[in-house]
């Protein structure tokens, strides 16, 4: 066999491995997103801060409908009389998807895109972390999939999922390689992530990095330019936020948000440990069962032999710092000293923690692959920590299955240690279990969760009502009792109220006049609105906070309610109809007449539709 034949065989081998890796990753994502492919709109999509707040994305009548730039012609779908420039809207890539494909298809495409970027970014980042260490490509792929399979908060887009690629981009700028690609991604990240969620905090870390590089005389023009470019991208994509801060002095609902109220009613130490063992629910890491114990045990076992001590301490230090900041934000004495800070949530370093956890885990697994065989002490240490932390979150049956599988893998790894490379079997098992855990929390939930996307928005039901009552979508405005205004918005109906992060304080005071008699009867609802107030809902004292079991609960316990809303004020704000999931007993006293009842058993909602008598 000559040299040409050898090179040809090597080329074919590399090509076949690449094909295998591609098919492996593609198959995983097909399984991961299979609920959308199999069930379509019958799939479950989380409602909390997601489907219940699609107005924040400009979704109206099923697509993006608001316009990217501020204009007097932009319709106000939820807050009548409020200038859109005084609400939090930004230019973001996913809005193009919603405009082109509609909300549901655009949502699915958006979910796929951010996870592909998460996978690619983490794969490249692990390659950088690996350096000269040995670590099989398949392990890099599995680690990247473990990060990409996290149930990222949908409206955050690349806020978490795009951080590994952002880190790779700045690494490239530091080394003056792949400059155009890296600069392009930085711009893209600024238009596809949230400044108030993570952009501000990433900016702080970049400034610290700049200071360090400046002191060590390693700061170059490319990495400095990359930092400036990210800020400029955020300035363009969130231009109305910066415009309001710089040029207007309009008081918003955030200025009266009571951080002290939440601090006094929450245990600071408990919040600190909560972030340590599973992070915040919008930035879930799923690290407590596998990553936390294996990482900490490996650090304690091998730290003295580690050649990445500084990197380990940096990531570990950041993880504890992010948890400390959350705990501090619930320490009432400290909160009382610093005040509200204009309603700015200053503890959100935890949005970067998923990257820190998975990068730290990659470091210790790489070192584990290149060091001695694992021992029984290591195994029992992992199991102990897993049980202590995992029992707080996961069912016992899952913990028992995990323990049994870990013992089996450990036994097999010991038996065939001499036949395979180092700790390959045990490492691959840990990563695969993490992928299964993450996929379970996303894919399984999408299969079995309720209500389905189709039921939540009940398009057929609302279109039937609109046709039956001849409701003009352009002029009508709906008050929603017992269900989310976003449902009416999705079906092309303007509403009185919605989920709104930032809006003028004057409108909050106006809306308070509508609901004050209802919420004054319920201490929780009163505090929920007056001390926070991002949910501008027509609350009912009996129904309470309209969470996600609401329809079954309302049908069973609250088929009728007494309404104490200020309906005259509602009329002044252009309200033409009230849709209620409960029958209003005192409708005549409130100047309301029953127009129709939508109670088809095939529909998710039972709706009573009222109009005003004059």
XYZ file of C-alpha atoms in Angstrom:
614
model
C 0.000 0.000 0.000
C 1.510 3.298 -1.100
C 1.316 6.723 0.540
C -1.587 7.870 -1.657
C -3.664 4.860 -0.617
C -2.908 5.494 3.050
C -3.891 9.174 2.755
C -7.064 8.183 0.912
C -8.012 5.702 3.640
C -7.337 8.309 6.325
C -9.460 10.874 4.465
C -12.348 8.393 4.122
C -12.049 7.477 7.808
C -12.237 11.119 8.866
C -15.161 11.679 6.505
C -17.035 8.654 7.872
C -16.463 9.828 11.475
C -17.728 13.304 10.596
C -20.796 11.763 8.966
C -21.415 9.649 12.060
C -21.097 12.680 14.361
C -23.463 14.694 12.171
C -26.059 11.901 12.109
C -25.682 11.402 15.870
C -26.292 15.085 16.649
C -29.140 15.315 14.120
C -30.812 12.226 15.587
C -30.569 13.690 19.069
C -32.211 16.941 18.030
C -34.945 15.028 16.182
C -35.706 13.186 19.422
C -35.414 16.374 21.476
C -37.873 18.280 19.273
C -40.051 15.268 18.454
C -43.084 16.615 20.396
C -43.357 19.522 17.941
C -42.923 17.203 14.957
C -45.397 14.568 16.174
C -48.038 16.530 18.100
C -47.897 19.894 16.349
C -50.020 22.470 18.152
C -51.229 19.779 20.569
C -47.809 20.034 22.222
C -47.393 21.614 25.660
C -45.456 24.893 25.793
C -44.789 26.496 29.149
C -47.157 29.367 29.849
C -45.402 31.067 32.749
C -43.652 34.244 31.552
C -43.973 32.829 28.048
C -47.356 32.251 26.396
C -48.953 34.505 28.997
C -46.744 37.420 27.882
C -46.583 37.193 24.092
C -47.628 40.847 23.933
C -44.024 41.642 24.955
C -42.987 40.057 21.644
C -45.525 42.079 19.668
C -47.670 39.010 18.902
C -51.167 39.945 17.798
C -53.504 37.821 15.694
C -50.956 35.007 15.625
C -47.977 36.892 14.167
C -45.575 39.718 15.001
C -47.678 42.842 14.370
C -46.205 45.812 16.220
C -43.432 47.152 13.997
C -39.780 47.293 15.011
C -39.478 51.058 15.407
C -41.368 53.533 17.533
C -44.226 55.161 15.695
C -47.482 56.893 16.538
C -49.097 54.496 14.068
C -48.109 51.414 16.086
C -51.282 50.010 17.659
C -51.492 49.640 21.440
C -52.941 46.165 21.825
C -53.106 46.008 25.607
C -52.548 49.370 27.364
C -54.970 51.926 25.888
C -53.574 55.447 25.721
C -49.991 54.430 26.572
C -47.317 55.560 24.137
C -45.412 52.483 23.016
C -42.086 54.245 23.483
C -42.628 54.064 27.248
C -42.871 50.268 27.280
C -39.979 47.823 27.015
C -39.715 46.754 23.357
C -36.582 45.891 21.449
C -35.533 44.844 17.969
C -34.866 41.115 18.020
C -34.213 38.447 15.428
C -37.004 36.111 16.557
C -39.611 38.737 15.623
C -38.639 38.238 11.996
C -39.377 34.518 12.416
C -42.783 35.278 13.977
C -43.607 37.662 11.139
C -42.560 35.230 8.393
C -43.847 31.946 9.817
C -46.491 32.880 12.381
C -46.018 32.502 16.111
C -46.123 28.721 16.538
C -43.891 27.776 13.593
C -41.635 30.750 14.334
C -41.424 29.631 17.969
C -40.309 26.123 16.991
C -37.744 27.412 14.470
C -36.458 29.835 17.102
C -36.050 27.005 19.639
C -34.065 24.981 17.106
C -31.799 27.881 16.118
C -30.805 28.823 19.669
C -29.955 25.210 20.524
C -27.852 24.734 17.412
C -25.913 27.856 18.402
C -25.695 26.606 22.003
C -24.309 23.272 20.791
C -21.803 24.807 18.370
C -20.627 27.396 20.887
C -20.138 24.904 23.708
C -18.360 22.443 21.379
C -15.871 25.132 20.355
C -15.484 26.375 23.929
C -14.684 22.860 25.178
C -12.056 22.634 22.440
C -10.454 25.791 23.840
C -10.709 24.531 27.435
C -9.225 21.168 26.419
C -6.059 22.749 25.074
C -3.350 20.092 24.813
C -5.222 17.571 26.937
C -6.535 14.368 25.371
C -10.320 14.264 25.184
C -12.234 12.342 22.491
C -14.341 14.314 20.026
C -17.409 12.269 20.943
C -17.076 13.473 24.553
C -16.883 17.068 23.346
C -20.063 16.474 21.358
C -21.835 14.897 24.321
C -20.804 17.730 26.656
C -21.990 20.283 24.113
C -25.322 18.439 23.827
C -25.671 18.404 27.605
C -25.588 22.207 27.571
C -27.713 22.594 24.420
C -30.399 20.294 25.872
C -31.113 22.624 28.798
C -34.709 23.915 28.925
C -33.697 27.503 28.131
C -36.224 30.250 28.887
C -37.843 30.758 25.496
C -38.128 34.547 25.465
C -34.469 34.882 26.441
C -33.264 33.521 23.067
C -29.424 33.628 23.109
C -29.292 35.249 26.546
C -28.020 31.953 28.007
C -27.767 29.660 24.991
C -25.472 32.040 23.104
C -22.955 32.707 25.883
C -20.476 29.935 24.933
C -20.245 31.248 21.355
C -19.846 34.775 22.725
C -16.944 33.597 24.894
C -15.389 31.874 21.860
C -15.788 35.092 19.834
C -13.870 37.149 22.385
C -11.224 34.441 22.611
C -10.828 34.712 18.829
C -10.544 38.500 19.018
C -7.895 38.196 21.732
C -5.896 35.883 19.460
C -6.724 37.878 16.287
C -8.290 34.891 14.480
C -11.683 34.489 12.755
C -12.204 38.221 13.203
C -15.103 38.808 10.790
C -17.097 35.803 12.029
C -16.520 36.765 15.665
C -17.507 40.416 15.179
C -20.616 39.375 13.252
C -21.686 37.034 16.042
C -21.207 39.742 18.663
C -23.573 42.001 16.691
C -26.021 39.114 16.251
C -25.906 38.365 19.988
C -26.798 41.976 20.761
C -29.920 41.666 18.578
C -30.886 38.215 19.854
C -30.513 38.455 23.630
C -31.812 40.532 26.522
C -29.783 43.490 27.783
C -31.620 43.662 31.122
C -31.401 39.880 31.594
C -27.726 39.276 30.915
C -26.272 41.958 28.639
C -25.613 44.408 31.464
C -23.947 41.715 33.587
C -21.895 40.345 30.699
C -20.777 43.958 30.186
C -19.498 44.100 33.779
C -17.486 40.917 33.242
C -16.087 42.307 29.978
C -15.009 45.489 31.765
C -13.225 43.403 34.413
C -11.536 41.433 31.631
C -10.491 44.670 29.900
C -9.030 46.001 33.143
C -7.039 42.798 33.666
C -5.759 42.785 30.069
C -4.893 46.478 30.299
C -2.890 45.957 33.504
C -1.067 42.973 31.987
C -0.582 44.898 28.715
C -2.458 42.277 26.675
C -5.450 44.375 25.613
C -5.569 44.607 21.822
C -7.747 46.738 19.541
C -9.855 43.790 18.348
C -11.071 42.644 21.736
C -11.626 46.253 22.831
C -13.562 46.867 19.631
C -15.610 43.723 20.283
C -16.679 45.067 23.666
C -17.651 48.428 22.160
C -19.510 46.650 19.351
C -21.614 44.627 21.784
C -22.602 47.783 23.650
C -23.441 49.524 20.373
C -25.526 46.532 19.266
C -27.495 46.635 22.503
C -27.915 50.391 22.120
C -29.511 49.842 18.695
C -31.600 46.780 19.584
C -32.854 48.282 22.884
C -32.901 51.845 21.619
C -36.200 52.808 23.246
C -34.900 51.699 26.668
C -31.768 53.840 26.342
C -33.758 56.679 24.753
C -36.114 56.774 27.733
C -33.264 56.673 30.244
C -31.348 59.489 28.531
C -34.073 61.839 27.293
C -37.215 61.213 29.361
C -37.997 61.339 33.052
C -41.195 59.340 32.961
C -41.871 57.464 36.193
C -42.635 53.803 35.580
C -44.148 50.969 37.563
C -40.588 49.863 38.333
C -39.967 52.994 40.385
C -42.495 51.845 42.997
C -41.591 48.155 42.942
C -40.942 47.140 46.541
C -37.798 45.038 46.698
C -37.951 45.416 50.465
C -41.364 43.738 50.594
C -40.035 40.647 48.827
C -36.872 40.662 50.923
C -38.804 40.755 54.184
C -40.943 37.817 53.083
C -38.118 35.612 51.768
C -35.247 33.844 53.511
C -31.946 35.162 52.115
C -29.908 32.097 53.099
C -32.481 29.782 51.544
C -32.308 31.731 48.272
C -28.498 31.502 48.310
C -28.579 27.696 48.546
C -31.440 27.475 46.064
C -29.254 29.123 43.417
C -26.383 26.809 44.336
C -28.351 23.599 43.828
C -30.521 24.455 40.824
C -30.108 28.125 39.904
C -33.116 30.343 39.114
C -36.183 28.883 37.347
C -35.642 31.037 34.218
C -31.985 29.985 34.063
C -32.285 26.339 35.048
C -29.040 24.348 35.099
C -30.290 20.903 36.255
C -26.869 20.479 37.834
C -27.737 19.252 41.329
C -28.037 15.530 40.615
C -24.980 14.836 38.461
C -22.863 17.921 37.724
C -22.681 19.343 41.260
C -21.534 16.150 43.038
C -19.164 14.944 40.309
C -17.619 18.416 39.972
C -17.089 19.026 43.677
C -15.765 15.543 44.369
C -13.357 15.713 41.434
C -12.131 19.134 42.556
C -11.486 17.908 46.102
C -9.867 14.702 44.843
C -7.654 16.148 42.119
C -7.246 19.865 42.756
C -3.654 19.482 43.993
C -2.771 17.746 40.697
C -4.804 20.059 38.470
C -3.086 22.248 35.904
C -6.204 24.406 35.558
C -6.409 25.653 39.125
C -6.937 29.317 38.179
C -9.679 28.497 35.676
C -11.441 26.204 38.149
C -11.317 28.875 40.861
C -12.616 31.552 38.469
C -15.687 29.510 37.498
C -16.268 28.231 41.023
C -15.859 31.741 42.427
C -18.374 33.135 39.946
C -20.922 30.429 40.822
C -20.715 31.298 44.523
C -20.726 35.021 43.725
C -23.918 34.750 41.655
C -25.613 32.833 44.490
C -24.342 35.378 47.024
C -25.801 38.266 44.990
C -29.220 36.600 44.970
C -29.037 35.973 48.705
C -27.955 39.582 49.274
C -30.917 40.847 47.236
C -33.215 39.163 49.790
C -31.296 40.442 52.837
C -33.724 43.105 54.008
C -31.157 45.222 55.901
C -29.015 45.615 52.790
C -32.027 46.173 50.496
C -33.302 48.901 52.816
C -29.954 50.693 52.550
C -29.649 50.662 48.739
C -33.314 51.330 47.976
C -35.170 50.306 44.819
C -32.545 51.493 42.267
C -35.392 52.431 39.963
C -36.705 48.878 39.985
C -33.529 47.526 38.365
C -32.953 43.839 39.175
C -29.253 43.903 40.051
C -28.814 40.272 41.126
C -29.037 38.649 37.678
C -25.501 37.333 37.432
C -27.154 33.924 37.779
C -28.117 34.139 34.097
C -24.452 33.452 33.341
C -24.247 30.545 35.823
C -25.373 27.829 33.342
C -22.288 28.575 31.247
C -20.104 28.595 34.373
C -21.452 25.234 35.618
C -21.077 23.408 32.304
C -17.654 24.897 31.549
C -16.457 23.950 35.032
C -17.840 20.441 34.569
C -16.018 20.167 31.241
C -12.724 21.100 32.933
C -12.993 18.482 35.659
C -14.142 15.737 33.270
C -11.241 16.478 30.925
C -8.862 16.208 33.859
C -10.604 13.055 35.046
C -10.047 11.497 31.623
C -6.346 12.275 31.854
C -5.740 11.160 35.452
C -5.990 8.004 37.514
C -8.839 5.525 37.686
C -11.833 6.490 39.833
C -12.199 4.785 43.218
C -15.045 3.678 45.465
C -14.630 6.745 47.714
C -15.267 8.937 44.688
C -18.418 6.971 43.844
C -19.934 7.130 47.318
C -19.128 10.847 47.623
C -21.039 11.524 44.414
C -23.990 9.435 45.573
C -24.151 11.189 48.960
C -24.154 14.706 47.492
C -26.598 13.649 44.747
C -29.053 12.331 47.303
C -28.819 15.393 49.574
C -29.372 17.910 46.767
C -31.307 15.799 44.302
C -33.999 14.861 46.798
C -34.993 18.526 46.979
C -35.910 18.589 43.280
C -36.294 15.131 41.753
C -38.584 12.201 42.631
C -37.106 9.376 44.703
C -37.731 6.865 41.893
C -35.481 8.893 39.599
C -32.776 9.078 42.273
C -32.881 5.311 42.817
C -32.606 4.699 39.059
C -29.663 7.087 38.897
C -27.879 5.378 41.808
C -28.419 1.895 40.328
C -27.125 2.998 36.939
C -24.095 4.684 38.514
C -23.175 1.513 40.426
C -23.515 -0.601 37.280
C -21.354 1.780 35.271
C -18.756 1.921 38.030
C -18.600 -1.888 38.181
C -18.219 -2.234 34.416
C -15.642 0.560 34.313
C -13.546 -1.268 36.912
C -13.775 -4.552 35.015
C -12.798 -3.239 31.589
C -10.502 -0.414 32.689
C -7.499 -2.100 31.079
C -9.355 -2.583 27.800
C -10.525 0.982 27.245
C -8.935 4.373 27.580
C -8.887 5.472 31.230
C -12.336 6.401 32.641
C -14.173 6.574 29.317
C -17.163 4.453 30.271
C -17.841 6.291 33.521
C -17.397 9.731 31.946
C -19.678 8.925 29.027
C -22.297 7.583 31.457
C -22.248 10.777 33.530
C -22.677 12.959 30.461
C -25.402 10.761 28.970
C -27.341 10.846 32.236
C -27.139 14.639 32.256
C -28.413 14.773 28.665
C -31.281 12.433 29.561
C -32.124 14.563 32.597
C -32.183 17.782 30.551
C -34.158 16.159 27.735
C -36.638 14.753 30.231
C -37.298 18.222 31.668
C -38.001 19.614 28.182
C -39.158 16.879 25.795
C -41.171 14.736 28.197
C -42.888 17.805 29.585
C -43.790 18.904 26.054
C -45.444 15.514 25.443
C -47.507 15.231 28.617
C -47.979 18.796 29.910
C -51.337 20.571 29.948
C -52.828 22.675 28.516
C -51.618 22.212 24.975
C -50.664 25.214 22.858
C -53.875 24.681 20.868
C -56.054 24.595 23.977
C -54.328 27.514 25.667
C -55.043 29.881 22.784
C -58.333 28.199 21.703
C -58.320 29.821 18.289
C -61.410 27.990 17.035
C -63.425 29.031 20.081
C -62.479 32.698 19.852
C -63.081 32.909 16.125
C -66.526 31.407 16.702
C -67.295 34.079 19.313
C -65.982 36.885 17.104
C -68.150 35.771 14.182
C -71.251 35.110 16.302
C -71.150 38.543 17.992
C -69.753 40.376 14.952
C -66.880 41.815 17.008
C -64.779 44.348 15.108
C -61.131 43.548 15.925
C -60.037 47.081 15.015
C -62.303 48.893 17.447
C -63.256 46.378 20.148
C -61.295 46.074 23.390
C -61.735 43.105 25.713
C -61.542 42.805 29.474
C -60.372 39.310 30.519
C -61.452 37.773 33.831
C -60.056 34.380 34.858
C -57.764 33.878 31.868
C -54.740 35.541 30.331
C -55.135 38.628 28.107
C -52.462 37.139 25.837
C -55.044 34.576 24.721
C -57.302 37.349 23.414
C -54.306 39.155 21.866
C -53.251 35.997 20.033
C -56.744 35.806 18.567
C -56.606 39.383 17.282
C -58.484 41.130 20.078
C -57.220 44.229 21.837
C -57.319 43.940 25.611
C -57.450 46.074 28.705
C -54.307 44.947 30.488
C -51.550 42.402 29.877
C -48.214 41.258 31.226
C -45.979 44.330 30.905
C -42.463 44.682 32.332
C -42.200 48.456 32.124
C -44.939 51.024 31.583
C -45.791 54.524 32.871
C -46.702 54.797 36.524
C -49.731 56.918 35.574
C -51.268 53.921 33.830
C -50.655 51.719 36.862
C -52.535 54.237 38.997
C -55.353 54.327 36.435
C -55.567 50.545 36.330
C -55.552 50.435 40.134
C -58.771 52.468 40.101
C -60.360 49.635 38.099
C -59.306 46.719 40.310
C -58.852 48.307 43.762
C -62.188 47.091 45.205
C -61.351 43.507 44.200
C -57.742 43.357 45.326
C -58.468 45.204 48.584
C -60.347 42.080 49.697
C -57.278 39.877 49.146
C -53.979 40.750 50.833
C -51.949 38.652 48.430
C -53.479 40.225 45.315
C -53.146 43.700 46.813
C -49.434 43.264 47.492
C -48.919 41.443 44.194
C -50.189 44.428 42.233
C -49.207 47.428 44.347
C -45.712 46.230 45.258
C -44.899 44.727 41.845
C -47.577 45.241 39.221
C -46.149 43.825 36.001
C -49.327 41.787 35.579
C -52.076 44.208 34.696
C -54.943 41.723 35.062
C -58.595 42.136 35.987
C -58.150 40.208 39.206
C -61.040 38.602 41.029
C -60.900 38.049 44.774
C -62.453 34.560 44.594
C -60.431 33.274 41.649
C -57.214 34.780 43.042
C -53.946 34.823 41.169
C -54.778 33.384 37.737
C -52.154 30.696 37.518
C -51.987 27.637 35.343
C -54.499 25.308 36.946
C -57.052 28.064 36.668
C -59.595 26.550 34.274
C -60.112 23.263 36.128
C -60.153 25.131 39.440
C -62.597 27.773 38.241
C -65.014 25.271 36.716
C -64.999 23.238 39.926
C -65.020 25.924 42.628
C -65.916 29.293 41.092
C -68.641 28.882 38.442
C -70.072 32.210 39.652
C -68.387 35.325 41.009
C -69.379 38.746 42.306
C -67.599 41.431 40.303
C -66.352 44.577 42.062
C -64.386 45.998 39.152
C -64.905 49.622 38.176
C -66.693 48.969 34.892
C -67.301 52.679 34.260
C -63.548 53.280 34.234
C -63.149 50.315 31.912
C -65.568 51.919 29.468
C -63.629 55.190 29.633
C -60.556 53.271 28.457
C -62.431 51.874 25.461
C -63.481 48.472 26.780
C -66.401 47.108 24.757
C -66.715 43.528 26.050
C -65.829 41.443 29.084
C -64.916 37.790 28.633
C -65.157 35.907 31.924
C -64.523 32.264 32.802
C -67.103 32.567 35.608
C -70.661 33.834 35.464
C -70.919 37.348 36.912
C -73.835 37.278 39.390
C -74.146 41.041 39.741
C -73.782 41.896 36.068
C -76.837 44.176 36.050
C -75.429 46.249 38.927
C -72.234 46.638 36.878
C -74.110 47.811 33.793
C -73.325 44.552 31.974
C -75.570 42.410 29.808
C -74.897 38.779 28.944
C -74.436 38.430 25.202
C -73.399 34.808 24.836
C -72.025 31.720 26.572
C -69.311 29.686 24.891
C -69.423 26.271 26.558
C -68.666 23.668 23.918
C -67.192 20.708 25.909
C -64.456 20.381 23.260
C -63.181 23.865 24.114
C -60.654 24.497 26.886
C -62.454 27.575 28.239
C -66.009 28.151 29.306
C -66.585 31.831 28.555
C -69.347 34.242 29.465
C -69.300 37.229 27.112
C -70.723 40.494 28.393
C -71.333 43.838 26.740
C -72.209 47.197 28.294
C -75.880 48.166 28.487
C -75.209 51.723 27.313
